[in-house]
Coordinates of C-alpha atoms in Angstrom, one line a residue:
M1 CA 21.1 15.7 11.8
N2 CA 19.9 13.3 15.4
L3 CA 17.5 16.3 16.5
K4 CA 14.1 14.1 17.6
K5 CA 10.8 15.8 17.7
P6 CA 9.1 15.2 20.9
I7 CA 6.5 12.9 20.9
D8 CA 4.3 15.2 23.2
V9 CA 4.7 18.3 20.6
L10 CA 3.4 15.5 18.1
I11 CA 0.3 14.7 20.2
A12 CA -0.2 18.6 21.1
E13 CA -0.2 19.1 17.0
S14 CA -3.0 16.3 16.7
A15 CA -5.3 17.8 19.0
E16 CA -5.1 21.5 17.2
S17 CA -7.9 22.6 15.4
G18 CA -8.6 25.5 13.1
E19 CA -8.6 26.9 9.6
G20 CA -5.4 25.5 7.5
T21 CA -6.0 22.0 8.9
L22 CA -7.2 18.2 7.8
K23 CA -10.8 17.5 8.7
R24 CA -11.3 14.8 11.0
T25 CA -14.3 12.6 9.2
L26 CA -12.8 9.0 9.3
S27 CA -14.7 6.4 11.2
S28 CA -13.0 3.1 12.3
T29 CA -15.3 1.3 9.8
S30 CA -14.1 3.7 7.2
L31 CA -10.1 3.2 8.4
V32 CA -10.8 -0.5 7.8
A33 CA -12.2 0.1 4.2
L34 CA -9.4 2.3 3.6
G35 CA -6.8 -0.5 4.5
I36 CA -8.7 -3.0 2.3
G37 CA -8.6 -0.6 -0.4
A38 CA -5.1 -0.4 -0.4
I39 CA -4.6 -3.6 0.6
I40 CA -6.8 -5.8 -2.2
G41 CA -5.9 -5.3 -5.8
A42 CA -5.6 -7.1 -8.7
G43 CA -2.5 -9.0 -7.4
L44 CA -5.0 -11.7 -5.6
F45 CA -6.2 -12.5 -9.1
S46 CA -3.0 -13.1 -10.8
L47 CA -0.2 -13.7 -8.0
T48 CA -2.7 -16.5 -6.7
G49 CA -2.1 -18.8 -10.3
I50 CA 1.4 -17.9 -10.2
A51 CA 2.3 -19.0 -6.5
A52 CA 0.2 -22.1 -7.3
A53 CA 1.7 -23.3 -10.5
D54 CA 5.3 -22.4 -9.7
H55 CA 5.8 -22.7 -6.3
A56 CA 3.1 -24.6 -3.7
G57 CA 0.5 -26.4 -5.7
P58 CA -2.8 -25.8 -3.9
A59 CA -1.0 -25.7 -0.6
V60 CA -0.7 -21.7 -2.0
T61 CA -3.2 -21.2 0.5
L62 CA -0.4 -21.9 3.3
S63 CA 1.6 -19.7 1.5
F64 CA -0.9 -16.7 2.4
V65 CA -1.3 -17.3 5.8
L66 CA 2.8 -17.5 6.1
A67 CA 2.6 -14.2 4.5
A68 CA 0.2 -12.9 6.4
V69 CA 2.1 -13.8 9.6
G70 CA 4.9 -12.1 8.3
C71 CA 3.1 -8.9 7.4
A72 CA 1.6 -8.7 10.7
F73 CA 4.9 -8.4 12.4
A74 CA 5.4 -5.1 10.8
G75 CA 1.3 -4.1 11.1
L76 CA 1.6 -4.7 14.8
C77 CA 4.5 -2.4 15.1
Y78 CA 2.5 0.3 13.1
A79 CA -0.3 -0.2 15.2
E80 CA 1.7 0.7 18.4
F81 CA 3.0 4.0 16.4
A82 CA -0.4 5.1 15.0
S83 CA -2.1 4.9 18.3
M84 CA 0.5 6.5 20.2
I85 CA 1.6 9.5 17.6
P86 CA -1.9 9.8 15.7
V87 CA 0.0 12.3 13.0
A88 CA -0.2 12.3 9.4
G89 CA 2.9 11.1 7.8
S90 CA 2.9 7.6 8.9
A91 CA 6.5 6.0 8.7
Y92 CA 7.9 9.6 8.8
T93 CA 6.3 10.7 12.2
Y94 CA 7.6 7.6 13.6
S95 CA 11.1 8.4 12.2
Y96 CA 11.2 11.6 13.8
A97 CA 10.2 10.6 17.2
T98 CA 12.6 7.8 17.3
M99 CA 15.6 8.2 15.1
G100 CA 15.9 12.0 14.4
E101 CA 15.5 14.4 11.9
F102 CA 17.7 13.0 8.9
M103 CA 16.2 9.3 9.4
A104 CA 13.1 10.8 9.0
W105 CA 14.0 12.7 5.9
I106 CA 15.6 9.2 4.4
I107 CA 12.0 7.7 5.1
G108 CA 9.6 10.4 4.1
W109 CA 11.5 10.6 0.7
D110 CA 11.6 6.7 0.5
L111 CA 7.6 6.7 1.2
V112 CA 7.5 8.4 -2.6
L113 CA 8.7 5.4 -3.7
E114 CA 5.9 3.4 -2.3
Y115 CA 3.1 5.5 -2.2
A116 CA 3.7 7.9 -5.8
L117 CA 5.2 5.0 -8.0
G118 CA 3.0 2.8 -6.3
A119 CA 0.2 4.8 -7.5
A120 CA 1.9 5.0 -10.9
T121 CA 2.4 1.4 -11.1
V122 CA -1.2 0.5 -10.3
G123 CA -2.2 3.1 -12.6
V124 CA -0.4 1.1 -15.7
S125 CA -2.0 -2.0 -14.8
W126 CA -5.7 -0.5 -14.3
S127 CA -5.2 0.7 -17.9
G128 CA -4.5 -2.7 -19.2
Y129 CA -7.5 -3.9 -17.7
F130 CA -9.7 -1.1 -18.8
N131 CA -8.7 -2.0 -22.4
K132 CA -9.9 -5.8 -21.7
L133 CA -13.3 -4.2 -20.7
L134 CA -13.2 -2.2 -23.9
H135 CA -12.5 -5.1 -25.7
E136 CA -15.6 -6.8 -24.2
F137 CA -17.7 -4.3 -25.9
G138 CA -15.8 -4.1 -29.3
V139 CA -13.8 -1.1 -28.6
E140 CA -10.1 -1.2 -29.4
M141 CA -7.8 1.8 -28.1
P142 CA -5.0 2.7 -30.4
L143 CA -1.5 0.8 -29.2
Y144 CA 0.2 4.3 -28.7
L145 CA -2.4 5.9 -26.4
T146 CA -2.3 2.4 -23.9
K147 CA 1.9 1.8 -24.0
S148 CA 4.3 4.0 -22.3
F149 CA 7.0 5.7 -24.2
A150 CA 9.7 2.6 -24.3
E151 CA 7.1 0.1 -25.2
V152 CA 5.9 1.9 -28.8
D153 CA 8.2 2.3 -32.1
G154 CA 7.8 6.2 -32.2
G155 CA 6.5 6.6 -28.8
G156 CA 3.2 6.8 -26.9
I157 CA 1.5 7.4 -23.6
N158 CA -0.6 5.6 -21.6
L159 CA -3.6 7.9 -21.8
P160 CA -6.1 5.9 -19.5
A161 CA -3.6 5.5 -16.8
V162 CA -3.0 9.5 -16.6
V163 CA -6.7 9.8 -16.8
I164 CA -7.6 8.0 -13.7
V165 CA -4.6 9.4 -11.5
S166 CA -5.6 12.7 -12.5
L167 CA -9.4 12.1 -11.9
L168 CA -8.9 10.7 -8.2
S169 CA -6.1 13.4 -7.9
L170 CA -9.4 15.7 -8.5
M171 CA -11.4 13.9 -5.9
L172 CA -9.2 13.8 -3.4
I173 CA -9.2 17.9 -3.4
R174 CA -12.7 17.9 -3.0
G175 CA -12.3 16.2 0.1
T176 CA -11.4 13.1 2.5
K177 CA -14.7 12.3 3.0
E178 CA -16.2 11.9 -0.5
S179 CA -12.8 10.4 -1.0
A180 CA -13.5 7.5 1.4
S181 CA -17.2 7.3 0.3
L182 CA -15.9 6.5 -3.1
N183 CA -13.4 4.2 -1.8
N184 CA -16.2 2.4 0.2
I185 CA -18.1 2.1 -3.0
L186 CA -15.2 0.2 -4.4
V187 CA -14.3 -2.1 -1.4
I188 CA -17.9 -3.0 -1.5
V189 CA -17.6 -4.1 -5.1
K190 CA -14.3 -6.0 -5.3
V191 CA -15.2 -7.7 -2.1
A192 CA -18.6 -8.6 -3.2
V193 CA -17.2 -10.2 -6.4
V194 CA -14.5 -11.9 -4.3
I195 CA -17.1 -13.4 -2.1
L196 CA -19.3 -14.4 -5.2
F197 CA -16.2 -16.2 -6.7
I198 CA -15.7 -18.4 -3.7
S199 CA -19.2 -19.1 -3.0
L200 CA -20.4 -20.3 -6.5
G201 CA -16.8 -21.9 -6.8
W202 CA -17.0 -23.8 -3.9
K203 CA -19.3 -26.3 -4.8
F204 CA -17.6 -27.2 -8.0
I205 CA -14.3 -28.0 -6.1
N206 CA -12.7 -31.5 -7.2
P207 CA -11.1 -33.2 -4.1
A208 CA -8.5 -34.6 -6.4
N209 CA -7.0 -31.1 -7.5
H210 CA -6.0 -30.8 -3.9
T211 CA -4.5 -34.6 -3.7
P212 CA -1.8 -34.1 -2.9
Y213 CA -2.3 -30.8 -0.9
I214 CA 1.6 -30.0 -0.8
P215 CA 3.3 -31.7 -4.0
Q216 CA 6.6 -33.4 -3.7
N217 CA 9.5 -31.2 -4.0
T218 CA 11.5 -31.1 -7.4
G219 CA 14.7 -31.1 -6.0
V220 CA 14.9 -27.4 -6.4
Y221 CA 14.5 -25.2 -3.6
G222 CA 11.3 -23.2 -4.0
E223 CA 9.7 -25.7 -6.2
F224 CA 6.7 -27.1 -4.1
G225 CA 7.2 -29.1 -0.9
I226 CA 8.0 -27.0 2.2
S227 CA 10.6 -24.6 0.5
G228 CA 7.7 -24.1 -2.0
I229 CA 5.2 -22.7 0.3
A230 CA 7.7 -20.6 1.8
A231 CA 8.8 -19.2 -1.7
G232 CA 5.2 -18.8 -2.6
A233 CA 4.8 -16.7 0.7
A234 CA 7.6 -14.6 -0.6
L235 CA 5.7 -13.8 -3.9
V236 CA 2.4 -13.3 -2.2
F237 CA 3.7 -11.0 0.5
F238 CA 3.1 -8.3 -2.0
A239 CA -0.5 -8.8 -2.1
F240 CA -0.6 -7.5 1.3
I241 CA 1.2 -4.4 1.1
G242 CA -0.8 -1.3 1.6
F243 CA -2.3 -1.5 5.3
D244 CA 0.6 1.0 6.1
A245 CA -2.0 3.8 4.3
V246 CA -4.0 3.7 6.9
S247 CA -1.6 5.0 9.7
T248 CA -1.2 8.2 6.9
A249 CA -4.6 9.0 7.5
A250 CA -4.5 9.7 11.6
Q251 CA -5.0 13.4 11.3
E252 CA -8.3 12.7 9.6
A253 CA -9.5 9.9 12.0
K254 CA -12.4 10.7 14.4
N255 CA -10.6 8.8 17.0
P256 CA -7.4 7.8 15.6
Q257 CA -5.9 6.1 19.2
K258 CA -8.9 3.4 18.9
G259 CA -9.4 3.6 15.0
M260 CA -5.7 3.0 13.7
P261 CA -5.1 -0.4 15.2
I262 CA -8.2 -1.3 14.2
G263 CA -8.3 -0.1 10.7
I264 CA -4.4 -1.4 10.4
L265 CA -5.1 -4.9 11.9
G266 CA -8.7 -5.1 10.9
S267 CA -7.9 -4.7 7.1
L268 CA -5.2 -7.6 7.5
V269 CA -7.0 -10.2 9.3
I270 CA -10.1 -9.6 6.7
C271 CA -7.8 -9.6 3.3
T272 CA -6.1 -12.7 4.9
I273 CA -9.3 -14.7 5.4
L274 CA -10.7 -13.7 1.8
Y275 CA -7.3 -14.5 0.2
V276 CA -7.3 -18.1 1.8
L277 CA -10.6 -18.8 0.8
F278 CA -10.1 -17.7 -2.5
A279 CA -7.0 -19.7 -3.2
H280 CA -8.5 -22.9 -2.0
V281 CA -11.4 -22.6 -4.6
M282 CA -9.4 -21.4 -7.2
T283 CA -6.9 -24.4 -6.9
G284 CA -9.9 -26.9 -6.6
L285 CA -11.5 -25.9 -9.5
V286 CA -8.8 -27.0 -11.8
P287 CA -5.2 -28.6 -11.4
F288 CA -2.5 -26.0 -10.5
N289 CA -0.7 -26.7 -13.4
V290 CA -3.1 -25.3 -15.5
F291 CA -2.1 -21.9 -14.4
K292 CA 1.2 -22.2 -15.7
G293 CA 1.9 -18.8 -17.6
D294 CA -2.0 -17.8 -17.7
A295 CA -2.2 -13.9 -17.0
S296 CA -6.0 -14.6 -16.1
P297 CA -5.8 -17.7 -13.7
A298 CA -8.8 -16.8 -12.0
A299 CA -11.0 -16.6 -15.4
T300 CA -9.7 -19.9 -16.4
A301 CA -10.7 -21.6 -13.4
F302 CA -14.1 -20.2 -13.0
K303 CA -14.6 -21.5 -16.6
V304 CA -15.7 -24.7 -14.9
T305 CA -18.4 -23.4 -13.2
G306 CA -20.2 -22.4 -16.5
Y307 CA -20.9 -19.1 -14.9
N308 CA -19.4 -16.9 -17.8
F309 CA -20.8 -13.8 -17.0
L310 CA -18.5 -13.5 -13.6
Q311 CA -15.8 -13.6 -16.1
L312 CA -17.0 -9.7 -16.7
G313 CA -17.5 -9.3 -13.0
L314 CA -13.9 -10.3 -12.4
I315 CA -12.7 -7.6 -14.8
I316 CA -14.8 -4.9 -13.0
A317 CA -13.7 -6.0 -9.4
I318 CA -9.9 -5.9 -10.8
L319 CA -10.6 -2.5 -11.7
A320 CA -12.7 -1.5 -8.6
G321 CA -9.8 -2.9 -6.6
Y322 CA -6.8 -0.9 -8.8
T323 CA -8.8 2.2 -8.2
S324 CA -9.3 2.1 -4.6
V325 CA -5.1 1.2 -4.3
I326 CA -4.2 4.0 -6.4
L327 CA -6.9 6.7 -4.4
V328 CA -5.3 5.5 -1.0
M329 CA -1.7 5.3 -2.4
L330 CA -2.3 9.3 -3.5
M331 CA -4.3 10.1 -0.2
G332 CA -0.9 8.7 1.3
Q333 CA 1.4 10.8 -0.5
S334 CA 0.0 14.1 0.0
R335 CA -0.3 13.5 3.6
V336 CA 3.1 12.4 4.1
F337 CA 4.5 15.7 1.9
Y338 CA 2.1 17.5 4.0
T339 CA 3.6 16.8 7.1
M340 CA 7.2 17.2 6.0
S341 CA 6.5 20.5 4.9
K342 CA 4.9 21.6 8.2
D343 CA 8.2 20.5 9.9
G344 CA 9.9 23.0 7.4
L345 CA 11.8 20.2 5.5
L346 CA 9.9 20.9 2.3
P347 CA 8.7 24.2 0.9
K348 CA 5.3 25.9 2.6
F349 CA 3.9 24.7 -0.9
F350 CA 3.2 21.3 -0.1
S351 CA 1.3 22.2 3.1
S352 CA -0.9 24.6 1.6
I353 CA -4.5 23.8 3.1
H354 CA -7.5 24.9 0.5
T355 CA -9.9 26.9 2.6
T356 CA -13.1 25.4 1.5
F357 CA -12.2 21.5 1.3
R358 CA -9.6 21.5 3.6
T359 CA -7.4 19.3 2.4
P360 CA -3.8 19.7 0.8
F361 CA -4.5 20.8 -2.9
K362 CA -1.1 21.9 -3.9
T363 CA 0.3 18.8 -3.0
N364 CA -2.4 16.9 -4.6
L365 CA -2.0 19.0 -7.6
F366 CA 1.9 18.2 -7.7
F367 CA 1.4 14.5 -7.4
M368 CA -1.2 14.2 -10.0
V369 CA 1.4 15.5 -12.4
F370 CA 4.4 13.6 -10.9
V371 CA 2.7 10.6 -10.9
S372 CA 1.1 10.9 -14.2
I373 CA 4.4 11.3 -15.7
F374 CA 5.7 8.1 -14.4
A375 CA 2.2 6.1 -15.4
G376 CA 2.2 7.7 -18.7
F377 CA 5.7 7.0 -20.0
V378 CA 7.7 4.1 -17.6
P379 CA 7.0 0.6 -18.1
V380 CA 5.5 -1.1 -15.3
T381 CA 8.2 -3.7 -14.4
D382 CA 10.8 -1.0 -13.5
L383 CA 8.1 0.8 -11.2
G384 CA 7.0 -2.2 -9.6
H385 CA 10.9 -3.2 -8.5
M386 CA 11.2 0.1 -6.7
V387 CA 7.7 0.5 -5.1
S388 CA 8.7 -3.1 -3.6
I389 CA 12.0 -2.3 -2.1
G390 CA 10.7 1.1 -1.2
T391 CA 8.0 -0.1 0.8
L392 CA 10.3 -3.0 2.5
F393 CA 12.7 -0.6 3.7
A394 CA 9.9 1.6 5.3
F395 CA 8.6 -1.2 7.3
S396 CA 12.1 -2.2 8.6
L397 CA 12.5 1.2 9.9
V398 CA 8.6 1.2 11.5
C399 CA 10.1 -2.3 13.2
I400 CA 13.2 -0.6 14.3
G401 CA 11.6 2.0 15.5
V402 CA 9.2 0.4 18.0
M403 CA 12.3 -1.2 19.8
L404 CA 14.0 2.2 20.1
L405 CA 11.1 3.7 21.7
R406 CA 10.4 1.0 24.2
K407 CA 14.0 1.8 25.4
T408 CA 14.3 5.6 25.5
D409 CA 10.8 6.2 26.5
P410 CA 9.3 2.9 28.2
D411 CA 6.7 4.8 30.4
R412 CA 4.9 6.4 27.5
P413 CA 1.0 5.9 27.5
R414 CA 0.5 3.3 24.5
P415 CA -3.3 2.5 23.4
F416 CA -2.0 -0.3 21.7
K417 CA 1.1 -2.3 22.3
T418 CA 3.0 -4.5 20.1
P419 CA 3.0 -7.8 21.8
L420 CA 6.5 -10.1 22.5
V421 CA 8.7 -6.9 21.9
P422 CA 11.7 -7.5 20.8
F423 CA 10.5 -10.7 19.5
V424 CA 7.9 -9.1 16.7
P425 CA 9.9 -6.2 15.5
I426 CA 13.2 -8.5 15.0
M427 CA 10.8 -10.8 12.9
G428 CA 9.4 -8.0 11.0
I429 CA 12.9 -6.7 10.1
V430 CA 13.7 -10.6 8.9
V431 CA 11.3 -10.9 6.8
C432 CA 11.5 -7.4 5.1
V433 CA 15.2 -8.0 5.1
Y434 CA 14.8 -11.3 3.1
L435 CA 12.5 -10.3 0.5
M436 CA 14.6 -7.0 -0.1
Y437 CA 17.4 -9.7 -0.7
S438 CA 15.4 -11.5 -3.2
L439 CA 14.4 -8.3 -5.5
P440 CA 16.7 -7.8 -8.4
F441 CA 19.9 -5.9 -8.5
E442 CA 18.6 -3.2 -10.4
A443 CA 16.4 -2.4 -7.6
W444 CA 18.9 -1.7 -5.4
I445 CA 20.9 0.8 -7.8
R446 CA 17.6 2.7 -8.4
L447 CA 17.4 2.8 -4.4
A448 CA 20.6 4.1 -4.4
I449 CA 20.3 6.8 -7.2
W450 CA 17.0 7.8 -5.4
M451 CA 17.9 8.2 -2.0
G452 CA 21.3 10.1 -3.0
L453 CA 19.0 12.8 -4.7
G454 CA 17.0 13.0 -1.6
I455 CA 20.2 13.3 0.9
A456 CA 21.1 16.1 -1.8
I457 CA 17.9 17.8 -1.2
Y458 CA 18.0 17.7 2.5
F459 CA 21.3 19.2 2.9
F460 CA 20.7 22.5 0.1
Y461 CA 17.2 22.6 1.4
G462 CA 15.8 20.8 4.1
K463 CA 18.1 21.2 6.8
G464 CA 18.5 24.7 6.9
N465 CA 14.6 25.4 6.8
S466 CA 14.0 22.8 9.6
V467 CA 11.5 24.1 12.3
L468 CA 12.9 22.4 14.5
R469 CA 16.4 23.2 14.1
N470 CA 15.9 26.7 13.7
K471 CA 13.7 27.9 16.5
G472 CA 15.5 25.0 18.7
K473 CA 11.7 24.0 19.7
V474 CA 8.9 22.6 17.3
V475 CA 6.3 25.5 16.6
P476 CA 3.3 23.1 16.7
P477 CA 1.9 23.5 13.3
V478 CA -2.2 23.8 13.0
D479 CA -3.6 20.1 12.7
P480 CA -6.7 18.4 12.8
P481 CA -10.2 20.0 13.6
K482 CA -12.1 18.3 16.3
P483 CA -14.7 15.9 15.3
E484 CA -17.6 17.1 13.8
L485 CA -21.2 16.0 15.7

């Protein structure tokens, strides 16, 4: 179970080209856009208000900075691995090289919680805002077509969520370049609206709403004061999740050694700047306690400006944000299973490449159905906690992997090196474990059940079909083609 996949073989795989391979079409700019597409969802528009009203007040800006620093610890570790092992598979591939096959399987199976169920979670939220948009134009969909089976008497299906997941899955089959172009457009739309909110709202900031900037603690930990900033950071941390999806596109990057760190860290920096400015304007427009229990705090704040037209723009931006997140999550999931299939741990079905589009179309179709079932029939709160705990678990293992590889292979060339090892990885682990601890007990139970199922599949199928185990060496699967000129 402790068989490790040699890094030299992984690198050789990433240099292969041919028919049954993924197509290299993504520039560094596209990788940054991919990261922004995965990170900026409607969490910016909703979590900011909750964190300000319940925890930090105007100092929610400091919460965003603190959360960004915590997220950067994991991001720096991902950047080192992604530049050194530029292969599709993300944390799965990194674990295979550092901790062995069994742990690689565990993390690959865990990534289903982040990517597939993440796409389902966002699909459900996309449906809610799509119905708000229809309402603006006087159109109302029946409740049984917009809610999950458990949320409606007599049963129901969240049809808009199923439709958006299906459409984006088909887009991914058509091609990575086309999907990246769509993502770039969606990123431009949502970033433009965020910048518009900041620029138009800035002159309406009332300094009195920022006084005091750090409200006095109420005597309860996490309710304002310094502890409130920390509690707010734990909440808004989840607004940064998604940057790691960039690493799943390593075999479709034109220059992965250079592009991966730029994509991961560049998207984190850009999103942090936008988040801090957005939060500063939002809390400056109205007193932060106005956001208490408000489902649309950004729209509430912007009423002060008189630019009511932007409320519709916010809905459109949120829809664009959710769409790009779903797209990137679906792409990441298919690439992880593609890589696991190439290693023999999953059936060959998952590594079938379309002869024309050169995308893993069967994997895309499988997850179109899988994600649609969860998006259509499972409540969003149950999905959200599973996504969070799965993501944090993956982050922790990547941080551990960086420290292990520095000990076992210190002389290996690293195009990007995580600074201050072991401090940075250890801090990444501390942040992730703290946030996992803060999640409900039910999330841990679901994680245990999901992992138990995954371990059973590994021993019944994966272990016996492992390419590494059966042949004593890795037969390099044909992977990415050379960049097109």
